[in-house]
C-alpha cells in the first residue's frame, strides 16, 4: 500500500522547518534582503508580515527523501539535501523570472517587480548560496565528510547543468532554427537535471555506491524529460479547465517545444507553411492558431511527442526497477512518478 | 628580502591554468555560455577569438597562496582555492555590472551590454558555480575531506556576506539617510569579506586551527576595510593622473562613502548645507563640487577618514604579527598589504 499523502504529511513540514531555519539569518542592516527571499518563498508579504501564499508542490524534496528511503536509509538523514534542492529550485525561479520578464508567479508579483531587478538578482544569489549552506548541514547529521563532499559535487555539477539549460532556453527565443536534439539537451538541463540530482542525492546520503546512485539519477532524469514533454503537449492541446492556462498558450507565445520543433524538422508540405507562420513577428490571430494546429496534425506532431514522452516514462520505471531498492520507498517513488505524469498508479 | 614579483611570476600562471581548465568545459549547445564567461575574464573577444584584455590584479589569489605559505604549507596545495576566490570575485563583478548599470569594465563593454541582461545573469550564475567546483579540487590535491569541507563552508559563508554587502550598497543609492556604522557594515561585506576569506582559506589549506586561521581572516578583513576607505578618500581627493578617474568623481556620482557620511553625521553648521546639496536630484555643477569640498573640509572629513583607514591598517598588521607565521610568507603578505595601501614597505 503506497501512501504518498502520509509520507508528504510526515516529512514536508520537517523540510520546511529546515528551510526556515536556513532563511532566518541576517543582521539589522541586511534584513531587507532576507525578507525578499522569504517573500519569494511565500512566507512573507512585501512588508515582511507573515503570509501563506501558494507554494510549489515540493516534488524535488519528496524525491530526495523517498530515494533515501528506497536506498535503505532513514529519510531524516536527507533533510538538509531536500531543503537544498528546493532552495536551489527557488533560486533559479527568482533569476528565471527576471530573465523571462515574468510579472507574476503563483498569483503574486514576482520578486523583481517590487524589489527591482538589481535587488532581485542579488537576492537570488543569496538564495543560491543558502541552498549550498543547507546542504552542508548533512555532515552535522551523521553523514560522513566523504559522502557530504560527494553530495556537494553533485549539487554543483547540477547547478551548472541548470545554467546550461537556461542558456539554451533563452537563446531559443531569438533564434529561428532550433533542432530537436538541441531541444532535448535544453530540457535535460533545465527540467531533468534537478529531478535527477534529487533522486541521486537521496541515494548518496543513504550510502549507495556510484553505480546504484547512478540508477536513481537515471530514474529522475528520464522522469524529468518525460514530464517536460508531457507539459509541452498540454501547453498546446491541454484542457484549459485542467491546466489553468489558456488553450494553445504555447502556440500564442511561439514557444519552441517538441511538437513544433518536430513538425518543423519533418520533410512534409506542412513544414514550409509552419515555418512561414513562425517566421512572422506579429501576434497570431485565432485563425493562425487553428491553421498551426492543423499543420501540426498533418505532421503527426502530437503522436510523436506522446511516443517520446512514453518512451522516457518507461525508461524511468526501468531505471527505478534496476535499483532493486527497499520496497516501500521504491513504491513511493513509482507512485510519485505516476502522479507527476498524470497517470493512475 | 621580500620579492612579491618573483612570487607573482611563479604562482599566478599556475592559478591562471587552473582557472582556464575550470572554464574549458561545455558541450556544443552551451558553448555560447562558456564563451561569455571567457569574454568577461578577458581571454576571448565577443566572437570567441583569443584576446588578452587587461585583467584584474589578482590580489585575492595572491593572498590565498601567500597565507598558505605563511601558515606553513606549499602554496601549490592552495591553487584550487586561489582559482576559486578569483572566479567568485569575477562572478560578483558580472552581476554588479548589471545591478549598477555599468557599460564598461577594464576598457571593454561589460558582459550584459553585448550578451543582454538575461544571458549575463545566467552566465554569472554559471561562474559562481564554477568557482565552487574549482574549490572542490582541493580534495584531489592532498587536502583532507574535513579541511575541504571547512573551506567550502568558509567560501559559502563569504558568498553570503558578499550578497549582504551588495544589498546594502544598492539600497544606499535610493536612501537619503545612511549611517557611518551601516556604511562600515557594507564595506565589511562587499570589499573586506572576500579578502578576509582569501587569507583564511590559505591558512585552512595549510592545516591551521580555527584560532590561527581566524587571525589570517582578521588580517584580510582589516586590510580590506582600510583599503576601501583609502579608495574612498582617493575618490574625492585623489590625483586624477594617478587614479585614472576624474577628480572628485565620487562627489559627482553622489556616492555615499565614509568622508561624506561622516560629515553628514556631525553636528556642525556645514552639515545642514551639505544635507541640502545631497538632497537635490539635479547634476552637481563645478561650483557645487567646490562648495561640497569646502563643507567637507569644515567638518574634518578627510582627516577623520584617514585616521580610520590608518587604524584598520595597523589592526591588519597586528593581526598578521599575531599569526606567528613562517617568515617569508608573512613578509610577502605584509609587503602586499603595503602595496595595496599605497605605502612603501
XYZ file of C-alpha atoms in Angstrom:
690
model
C 0.000 0.000 0.000
C 1.675 3.244 -1.135
C 0.616 6.282 0.789
C 2.212 9.370 -0.708
C -0.056 11.626 1.332
C 1.103 10.240 4.676
C 4.712 10.434 3.594
C 4.222 14.046 2.480
C 2.393 14.983 5.670
C 5.104 13.451 7.779
C 8.176 14.813 6.015
C 7.434 18.079 4.231
C 6.970 20.023 7.487
C 10.445 18.863 8.544
C 11.904 20.114 5.246
C 10.017 23.373 5.672
C 11.468 23.843 9.151
C 14.988 23.295 7.830
C 14.370 25.818 5.051
C 13.004 28.373 7.510
C 15.993 27.925 9.805
C 18.321 28.400 6.845
C 16.476 31.615 5.990
C 16.252 33.034 9.486
C 19.633 34.800 9.479
C 20.762 38.300 8.668
C 21.753 41.271 10.801
C 19.798 44.513 11.191
C 21.252 46.094 8.077
C 20.598 43.237 5.667
C 17.147 42.170 6.901
C 15.642 43.598 3.728
C 17.475 41.042 1.581
C 16.385 38.161 3.780
C 12.824 39.454 3.622
C 12.980 39.389 -0.184
C 13.884 35.703 -0.104
C 11.107 34.920 2.359
C 8.694 36.856 0.145
C 9.650 34.762 -2.862
C 9.026 31.591 -0.858
C 5.533 32.802 0.015
C 6.204 33.103 3.751
C 6.007 36.888 3.992
C 4.326 39.701 2.122
C 6.090 42.762 0.710
C 6.110 44.488 4.092
C 7.539 41.490 5.926
C 4.299 40.358 7.537
C 3.604 36.610 7.652
C 1.923 35.361 4.523
C 0.859 31.947 3.390
C 0.928 32.348 -0.362
C 0.608 29.251 -2.553
C 3.889 27.372 -2.713
C 5.220 24.852 -5.160
C 4.423 21.160 -4.889
C 7.810 20.437 -3.350
C 8.271 17.481 -5.698
C 12.071 17.635 -5.586
C 12.449 17.355 -1.801
C 9.954 14.476 -1.825
C 12.082 12.677 -4.429
C 15.214 13.199 -2.275
C 13.537 11.740 0.800
C 11.831 8.826 -0.972
C 15.106 7.914 -2.722
C 16.905 7.972 0.588
C 14.344 5.564 2.000
C 14.389 3.382 -1.139
C 18.185 3.208 -0.967
C 17.932 1.939 2.585
C 18.180 4.873 4.991
C 16.048 6.995 7.246
C 14.733 9.984 5.257
C 15.563 12.163 8.267
C 19.228 11.990 7.276
C 18.467 13.541 3.892
C 16.510 16.562 5.173
C 19.370 19.038 4.505
C 19.620 17.762 0.910
C 15.846 18.042 0.479
C 15.910 21.648 1.730
C 18.897 22.374 -0.520
C 17.263 21.207 -3.769
C 14.090 23.171 -3.013
C 16.116 26.329 -2.321
C 18.163 25.753 -5.477
C 14.948 25.391 -7.460
C 13.628 28.632 -5.972
C 16.868 30.498 -6.620
C 16.533 29.507 -10.285
C 12.924 30.750 -10.327
C 13.956 34.178 -8.976
C 16.518 34.588 -11.757
C 14.320 32.983 -14.451
C 11.537 35.455 -13.648
C 13.925 38.337 -14.341
C 15.371 36.683 -17.444
C 11.914 35.884 -18.842
C 10.499 39.245 -17.795
C 7.643 37.458 -15.947
C 5.441 39.781 -13.903
C 3.690 37.176 -11.749
C 4.342 33.771 -10.193
C 1.833 31.754 -8.192
C -0.621 34.681 -8.401
C 1.736 37.219 -6.780
C 4.074 39.829 -8.244
C 7.495 38.282 -8.941
C 10.293 39.486 -6.692
C 11.902 41.749 -9.293
C 8.662 43.603 -9.985
C 8.594 45.089 -6.492
C 12.228 44.870 -5.345
C 13.723 45.921 -8.680
C 15.999 43.936 -10.972
C 19.219 44.784 -9.107
C 17.992 43.647 -5.700
C 16.268 40.578 -7.159
C 19.442 39.382 -8.910
C 21.286 39.792 -5.637
C 18.608 38.112 -3.501
C 18.697 35.199 -5.983
C 22.452 34.923 -5.483
C 21.862 34.862 -1.737
C 19.309 32.060 -2.038
C 21.695 30.091 -4.278
C 24.285 30.409 -1.501
C 21.816 29.400 1.203
C 20.908 26.294 -0.785
C 24.552 25.237 -0.603
C 24.802 26.074 3.084
C 21.696 23.975 3.760
C 23.374 21.034 2.013
C 26.478 21.335 4.211
C 24.283 20.532 7.216
C 24.407 16.900 6.018
C 27.758 16.498 7.743
C 26.283 17.518 11.104
C 23.537 14.888 10.792
C 25.604 11.737 10.701
C 26.604 11.764 7.016
C 30.368 11.281 6.603
C 32.628 14.023 5.245
C 33.319 11.909 2.159
C 29.606 11.499 1.352
C 28.866 15.144 2.094
C 31.583 16.167 -0.373
C 30.113 13.799 -2.967
C 26.730 15.426 -2.441
C 28.265 18.901 -2.762
C 29.895 17.936 -6.052
C 26.655 16.513 -7.463
C 24.856 19.655 -6.337
C 27.376 21.981 -8.023
C 27.513 19.985 -11.242
C 23.727 20.047 -11.325
C 23.705 23.813 -10.831
C 25.978 24.067 -13.856
C 23.603 21.900 -15.937
C 20.758 24.226 -14.908
C 22.617 27.269 -16.226
C 23.409 25.450 -19.479
C 19.740 24.546 -19.934
C 18.703 28.098 -19.176
C 21.311 29.461 -21.612
C 19.790 27.344 -24.393
C 16.233 28.243 -23.440
C 16.982 31.984 -23.561
C 18.842 31.608 -26.858
C 15.924 29.702 -28.447
C 13.712 32.773 -28.103
C 15.748 34.818 -30.546
C 16.674 32.023 -32.966
C 14.636 30.728 -35.860
C 16.306 27.332 -36.273
C 16.288 25.031 -33.258
C 16.836 21.306 -33.686
C 15.032 18.543 -31.825
C 18.314 17.210 -30.367
C 19.146 20.662 -29.073
C 15.717 20.976 -27.524
C 16.164 17.649 -25.726
C 19.553 18.839 -24.425
C 17.864 22.010 -23.163
C 15.162 20.205 -21.146
C 17.749 17.711 -19.875
C 19.452 20.706 -18.241
C 16.559 22.943 -17.382
C 13.992 20.423 -16.137
C 15.504 16.971 -15.754
C 18.881 17.767 -14.154
C 17.486 18.827 -10.799
C 14.987 15.964 -10.586
C 17.808 13.556 -11.466
C 20.081 15.099 -8.829
C 17.299 14.916 -6.239
C 16.978 11.156 -6.694
C 20.761 10.728 -6.789
C 21.326 12.826 -3.644
C 18.845 10.758 -1.641
C 20.719 7.620 -2.672
C 24.139 9.140 -1.909
C 23.019 10.123 1.581
C 21.833 6.532 2.088
C 25.307 5.301 1.192
C 24.640 3.991 -2.332
C 27.720 3.389 -4.463
C 28.267 5.176 -7.753
C 26.502 2.602 -9.909
C 23.445 2.460 -7.711
C 23.156 6.204 -7.178
C 23.547 6.482 -10.970
C 20.391 4.389 -11.415
C 18.487 6.781 -9.193
C 19.927 9.624 -11.236
C 18.656 7.958 -14.411
C 15.198 7.478 -12.917
C 14.969 11.200 -12.113
C 16.421 12.206 -15.452
C 14.003 10.129 -17.540
C 11.097 11.192 -15.363
C 12.052 14.840 -15.843
C 12.315 14.526 -19.627
C 9.007 12.672 -19.866
C 7.294 15.178 -17.579
C 8.536 18.156 -19.591
C 7.411 16.715 -22.924
C 4.027 15.933 -21.455
C 3.871 19.512 -20.211
C 4.695 20.650 -23.759
C 1.787 18.581 -25.111
C -0.550 20.148 -22.526
C 0.756 23.597 -23.486
C -0.736 23.065 -26.943
C -3.582 20.583 -26.556
C -4.275 20.759 -22.823
C -7.723 21.231 -21.392
C -7.956 24.827 -20.243
C -10.008 23.814 -17.208
C -7.315 21.362 -16.081
C -4.094 23.203 -16.961
C -5.181 26.643 -15.774
C -3.560 28.103 -18.887
C -5.424 29.317 -21.954
C -5.767 26.718 -24.730
C -2.878 26.596 -27.187
C -0.989 29.009 -24.906
C 2.404 27.752 -26.109
C 1.341 28.438 -29.705
C 0.376 32.007 -28.849
C 3.725 32.627 -27.122
C 5.583 30.892 -30.019
C 7.306 28.583 -27.547
C 9.696 26.232 -29.306
C 8.637 22.946 -27.728
C 8.963 19.401 -29.021
C 5.734 19.139 -31.081
C 6.517 22.320 -33.023
C 10.218 21.556 -33.464
C 9.400 18.017 -34.604
C 6.889 19.327 -37.157
C 9.406 21.881 -38.440
C 12.028 19.150 -38.824
C 9.825 16.888 -40.992
C 10.060 16.909 -44.759
C 6.382 17.419 -45.287
C 4.412 20.085 -47.184
C 3.035 21.307 -43.852
C 6.573 22.117 -42.789
C 7.007 25.112 -45.110
C 3.692 26.769 -44.141
C 4.530 26.286 -40.485
C 7.975 27.768 -40.961
C 6.472 30.850 -42.613
C 3.986 31.297 -39.776
C 6.732 31.051 -37.153
C 8.951 33.462 -39.105
C 6.345 36.195 -38.656
C 6.760 38.604 -35.773
C 3.189 39.855 -35.295
C 0.723 38.312 -32.877
C -1.048 35.123 -34.004
C -4.777 35.518 -34.656
C -7.264 32.774 -33.670
C -7.255 31.774 -37.377
C -3.454 31.446 -37.308
C -3.688 29.244 -34.244
C -6.232 26.953 -35.957
C -4.020 26.743 -39.001
C -0.982 25.856 -36.893
C -2.955 23.167 -35.062
C -3.977 21.743 -38.472
C -0.390 21.777 -39.718
C 0.837 20.085 -36.537
C -1.844 17.410 -37.047
C -0.654 16.790 -40.627
C 2.880 16.038 -39.398
C 1.728 13.773 -36.568
C 3.475 16.054 -34.074
C 1.250 15.184 -31.143
C 1.559 11.424 -31.637
C 5.310 11.767 -31.959
C 5.597 13.792 -28.745
C 3.368 11.301 -26.936
C 5.576 8.442 -28.085
C 8.736 10.194 -26.926
C 7.151 11.002 -23.549
C 6.037 7.390 -23.176
C 9.490 6.107 -24.096
C 11.092 8.217 -21.343
C 8.403 7.266 -18.827
C 9.158 3.586 -19.460
C 12.889 4.257 -19.177
C 12.284 5.937 -15.806
C 10.371 2.946 -14.483
C 13.023 0.559 -15.773
C 15.762 2.552 -14.078
C 13.766 2.512 -10.860
C 13.260 -1.252 -11.097
C 17.001 -1.688 -11.720
C 17.823 -0.039 -8.383
C 16.488 -3.085 -6.538
C 15.657 -0.722 -3.675
C 13.680 -1.184 -0.495
C 10.051 -1.922 -1.349
C 8.101 0.901 0.288
C 10.468 3.690 -0.780
C 10.571 2.351 -4.328
C 6.786 2.145 -4.448
C 6.547 5.730 -3.214
C 8.887 6.911 -5.983
C 6.893 4.950 -8.546
C 3.640 6.433 -7.262
C 5.020 9.967 -7.265
C 6.268 9.483 -10.834
C 2.825 8.303 -11.930
C 1.188 11.310 -10.275
C 3.614 13.670 -11.995
C 2.911 12.082 -15.342
C -0.820 12.339 -14.691
C -1.462 8.605 -14.659
C -3.169 6.352 -12.159
C -0.573 4.257 -10.360
C 64.254 40.071 1.205
C 60.632 40.077 0.092
C 60.143 39.559 -3.594
C 56.472 39.874 -4.453
C 57.275 39.990 -8.160
C 59.032 36.614 -8.194
C 56.230 35.072 -6.150
C 53.658 36.501 -8.549
C 55.591 35.375 -11.628
C 55.929 31.885 -10.225
C 52.406 31.305 -8.990
C 49.882 33.393 -10.936
C 50.374 31.381 -14.144
C 49.532 28.231 -12.195
C 46.338 29.836 -10.897
C 45.514 31.003 -14.415
C 45.942 27.454 -15.756
C 43.587 26.110 -13.102
C 41.021 28.787 -13.950
C 41.301 28.032 -17.652
C 40.839 24.308 -17.027
C 37.774 25.049 -14.919
C 36.383 27.152 -17.779
C 37.184 24.768 -20.599
C 34.001 22.684 -20.370
C 30.646 22.813 -22.107
C 29.092 20.803 -24.907
C 28.324 22.041 -28.420
C 24.994 23.518 -27.466
C 26.153 25.535 -24.474
C 29.491 26.807 -25.812
C 27.981 30.280 -26.089
C 27.576 30.496 -22.320
C 31.136 29.346 -21.685
C 32.357 31.903 -24.213
C 30.557 34.657 -22.287
C 32.466 33.716 -19.144
C 35.785 33.646 -21.006
C 34.947 37.036 -22.513
C 34.368 38.512 -19.075
C 37.735 37.170 -17.908
C 39.453 38.888 -20.839
C 40.552 35.656 -22.533
C 38.298 35.891 -25.585
C 36.604 38.605 -27.582
C 32.886 38.749 -28.395
C 33.301 36.318 -31.298
C 35.249 33.765 -29.265
C 38.676 34.601 -30.663
C 41.611 34.692 -28.236
C 42.003 38.061 -26.580
C 44.349 39.360 -23.933
C 42.342 42.169 -22.446
C 43.551 43.781 -19.222
C 42.728 41.603 -16.245
C 42.455 42.401 -12.586
C 45.468 42.445 -10.293
C 44.639 39.001 -8.929
C 45.222 40.257 -5.379
C 42.896 37.686 -3.825
C 44.595 34.568 -5.237
C 47.961 36.004 -4.185
C 46.662 36.436 -0.641
C 45.436 32.804 -0.618
C 48.813 31.481 -1.743
C 50.929 33.712 0.499
C 48.775 32.831 3.519
C 49.173 29.167 2.728
C 52.933 29.606 2.690
C 52.902 31.774 5.825
C 50.812 29.143 7.634
C 53.451 26.548 6.774
C 52.460 24.769 3.556
C 53.397 24.648 -0.099
C 51.293 27.234 -1.999
C 50.756 24.569 -4.690
C 48.205 22.903 -2.392
C 46.100 26.069 -2.297
C 45.886 26.610 -6.082
C 42.237 25.419 -6.294
C 41.271 27.854 -3.525
C 43.155 30.678 -5.261
C 41.314 29.968 -8.540
C 38.020 29.751 -6.630
C 38.276 33.170 -4.965
C 39.228 34.836 -8.250
C 36.260 33.222 -10.017
C 33.961 34.200 -7.149
C 35.223 37.772 -7.411
C 34.571 37.764 -11.161
C 31.106 36.276 -10.751
C 30.287 39.169 -8.436
C 31.606 41.662 -10.998
C 29.348 40.228 -13.742
C 26.278 40.665 -11.554
C 27.415 44.016 -10.076
C 27.821 45.422 -13.581
C 24.178 44.597 -14.322
C 22.989 45.846 -10.946
C 24.943 49.113 -11.263
C 24.069 49.512 -14.935
C 27.806 49.859 -15.796
C 28.546 49.938 -19.522
C 32.303 49.268 -19.384
C 34.834 47.411 -17.257
C 38.568 47.396 -17.845
C 38.066 49.382 -21.069
C 35.697 46.829 -22.670
C 31.923 46.596 -22.860
C 30.571 44.767 -19.801
C 29.130 41.314 -20.482
C 25.488 42.393 -20.218
C 25.901 45.173 -22.770
C 26.564 42.693 -25.562
C 25.054 39.438 -24.283
C 21.932 41.047 -22.806
C 20.814 41.131 -19.185
C 19.181 37.676 -19.242
C 22.243 35.829 -20.563
C 24.615 37.832 -18.364
C 22.686 36.984 -15.176
C 22.801 33.338 -16.182
C 26.500 33.352 -17.161
C 27.226 34.939 -13.780
C 25.362 32.097 -12.069
C 27.487 29.647 -14.066
C 30.719 31.335 -12.991
C 29.537 31.322 -9.368
C 29.067 27.555 -9.708
C 32.444 27.053 -11.384
C 34.121 28.913 -8.529
C 32.712 26.297 -6.170
C 33.720 23.439 -8.428
C 37.273 24.817 -8.606
C 37.388 24.806 -4.798
C 36.351 21.147 -4.649
C 39.580 20.267 -6.480
C 41.312 20.818 -3.130
C 40.372 17.292 -2.110
C 42.140 15.823 -5.139
C 45.357 17.669 -4.258
C 46.130 16.140 -0.898
C 43.814 18.245 1.267
C 41.679 16.073 3.556
C 37.909 15.813 3.175
C 37.443 17.503 6.538
C 39.579 20.512 5.532
C 37.965 20.714 2.102
C 34.538 20.881 3.743
C 35.787 23.597 6.095
C 36.985 25.545 3.061
C 33.625 25.069 1.300
C 31.778 26.384 4.348
C 34.022 29.447 4.608
C 33.545 30.028 0.885
C 29.747 29.826 1.114
C 29.505 31.991 4.203
C 31.682 34.541 2.451
C 29.439 34.470 -0.612
C 26.541 35.272 1.669
C 28.423 38.225 3.186
C 29.082 39.487 -0.351
C 25.367 39.482 -1.155
C 24.599 41.266 2.119
C 27.183 43.941 1.331
C 25.812 44.330 -2.171
C 22.247 44.557 -0.828
C 23.281 47.475 1.379
C 25.256 49.161 -1.384
C 22.290 49.045 -3.785
C 19.909 50.266 -1.090
C 22.183 53.239 -0.232
C 21.644 54.662 -3.705
C 17.968 55.316 -3.153
C 18.142 56.295 0.507
C 18.870 59.726 1.930
C 19.920 58.670 5.428
C 22.829 56.270 5.705
C 24.746 55.958 8.959
C 28.502 55.532 9.329
C 28.075 52.198 11.130
C 25.906 50.925 8.319
C 28.471 52.032 5.767
C 31.202 50.138 7.618
C 28.990 47.029 7.666
C 28.504 47.422 3.900
C 32.219 47.534 3.069
C 32.894 44.702 5.517
C 30.662 42.584 3.272
C 31.316 43.995 -0.143
C 35.080 44.554 -0.022
C 36.620 43.025 3.085
C 34.806 39.673 3.280
C 36.490 38.133 0.252
C 39.958 39.409 1.157
C 39.442 38.042 4.667
C 38.275 34.692 3.312
C 41.258 34.536 0.942
C 43.695 34.818 3.824
C 41.668 32.377 5.917
C 41.394 29.798 3.136
C 45.164 29.753 2.580
C 45.629 29.070 6.283
C 42.926 26.378 6.354
C 44.558 24.552 3.447
C 47.841 24.696 5.351
C 46.163 22.996 8.298
C 45.811 25.965 10.634
C 43.387 25.509 13.525
C 40.364 27.753 13.983
C 42.127 30.332 16.161
C 45.056 30.698 13.793
C 43.023 30.768 10.588
C 40.865 33.364 12.378
C 43.929 35.609 12.730
C 44.518 35.376 8.990
C 40.856 36.200 8.485
C 41.244 39.282 10.667
C 44.321 40.391 8.737
C 42.396 40.221 5.454
C 39.320 41.860 6.946
C 41.180 44.847 8.400
C 43.225 45.193 5.218
C 40.037 45.207 3.131
C 38.349 47.844 5.298
C 41.450 50.052 5.285
C 41.875 49.659 1.527
C 38.254 50.583 0.830
C 38.346 53.707 2.977
C 41.574 54.766 1.299
C 39.864 54.212 -2.049
C 37.007 56.404 -0.833
C 39.481 59.173 0.013
C 41.045 58.886 -3.461
C 37.556 59.006 -4.989
C 37.202 62.545 -3.628
C 40.707 63.942 -3.246
C 42.713 61.591 -5.479
C 45.140 62.812 -8.106
C 43.433 62.373 -11.466
C 46.730 61.360 -13.087
C 47.237 58.555 -10.560
C 43.697 57.250 -10.038
C 42.615 57.343 -13.677
C 39.261 58.721 -12.516
C 38.179 62.330 -12.837
C 38.829 64.449 -9.748
C 36.048 64.382 -7.148
C 34.358 61.621 -9.159
C 32.616 60.214 -6.085
C 31.168 63.669 -5.390
C 29.798 63.935 -8.922
C 28.171 60.486 -8.668
C 26.893 61.312 -5.136
C 28.478 58.145 -3.768
C 27.797 57.712 -0.083
C 31.306 56.978 1.150
C 32.848 57.470 4.573
C 34.001 61.117 4.260
C 30.572 62.299 3.149
C 28.660 60.151 5.640
C 30.949 61.275 8.449
C 30.433 64.941 7.520
C 26.669 64.448 7.389
C 26.696 62.812 10.811
C 28.495 65.720 12.543
C 26.635 68.395 14.443
C 28.248 71.251 12.611
C 26.789 74.159 10.624
C 28.340 72.647 7.461
C 26.181 69.586 7.970
C 22.878 71.268 7.043
C 24.237 72.836 3.827
C 25.726 69.510 2.822
C 22.470 67.716 3.504
C 20.597 70.191 1.307
C 23.092 69.723 -1.521
C 22.802 65.932 -1.335
C 19.002 66.127 -1.191
C 18.974 67.712 -4.648
C 18.460 65.460 -7.640
C 19.978 67.551 -10.448
C 23.586 67.211 -11.556
C 26.223 68.979 -9.453
C 27.900 71.975 -11.122
C 31.639 72.649 -10.670
C 30.599 75.331 -8.176
C 28.568 72.765 -6.210
C 31.567 70.442 -6.124
C 33.812 73.218 -4.762
C 31.228 74.052 -2.151
C 30.963 70.401 -1.097
C 34.745 70.114 -0.835
C 34.731 73.233 1.371
C 31.999 71.829 3.580
C 33.824 68.507 3.913
C 36.953 70.433 4.922
C 34.998 72.302 7.630
C 33.948 69.021 9.218
C 37.417 67.474 9.047
C 36.029 64.618 6.953
C 39.272 63.814 5.200
C 41.340 63.706 8.393
C 38.704 61.515 10.007
C 38.692 59.050 7.099
C 42.476 58.960 7.089
C 42.515 58.172 10.785
C 40.005 55.361 10.378
C 41.966 53.907 7.445
C 45.181 54.092 9.458
C 43.524 52.438 12.439
C 42.441 49.475 10.290
C 45.835 49.266 8.562
C 47.501 48.979 11.965
C 44.965 46.373 13.049
C 45.767 44.361 9.901
C 49.486 44.388 10.651
C 48.872 43.456 14.275
C 46.696 40.529 13.238
C 49.392 39.413 10.820
C 52.056 39.642 13.516
C 49.834 37.637 15.853
C 49.776 34.705 13.430
C 53.416 33.959 14.222
C 53.660 32.529 10.720
C 56.620 31.408 8.633
C 58.878 34.383 7.939
C 58.949 34.634 4.150
C 55.210 34.098 3.635
C 54.403 36.586 6.381
C 56.760 39.152 4.844
C 55.106 38.632 1.464
C 51.667 39.277 2.961
C 52.963 42.369 4.738
C 54.531 43.637 1.510
C 51.377 43.014 -0.492
C 49.315 44.832 2.146
C 51.664 47.824 1.959
C 51.405 47.875 -1.832
C 47.629 47.745 -1.665
C 47.551 50.620 0.793
C 49.907 52.587 -1.431
C 52.756 52.731 1.051
C 56.396 51.804 0.783
C 57.031 48.584 2.652
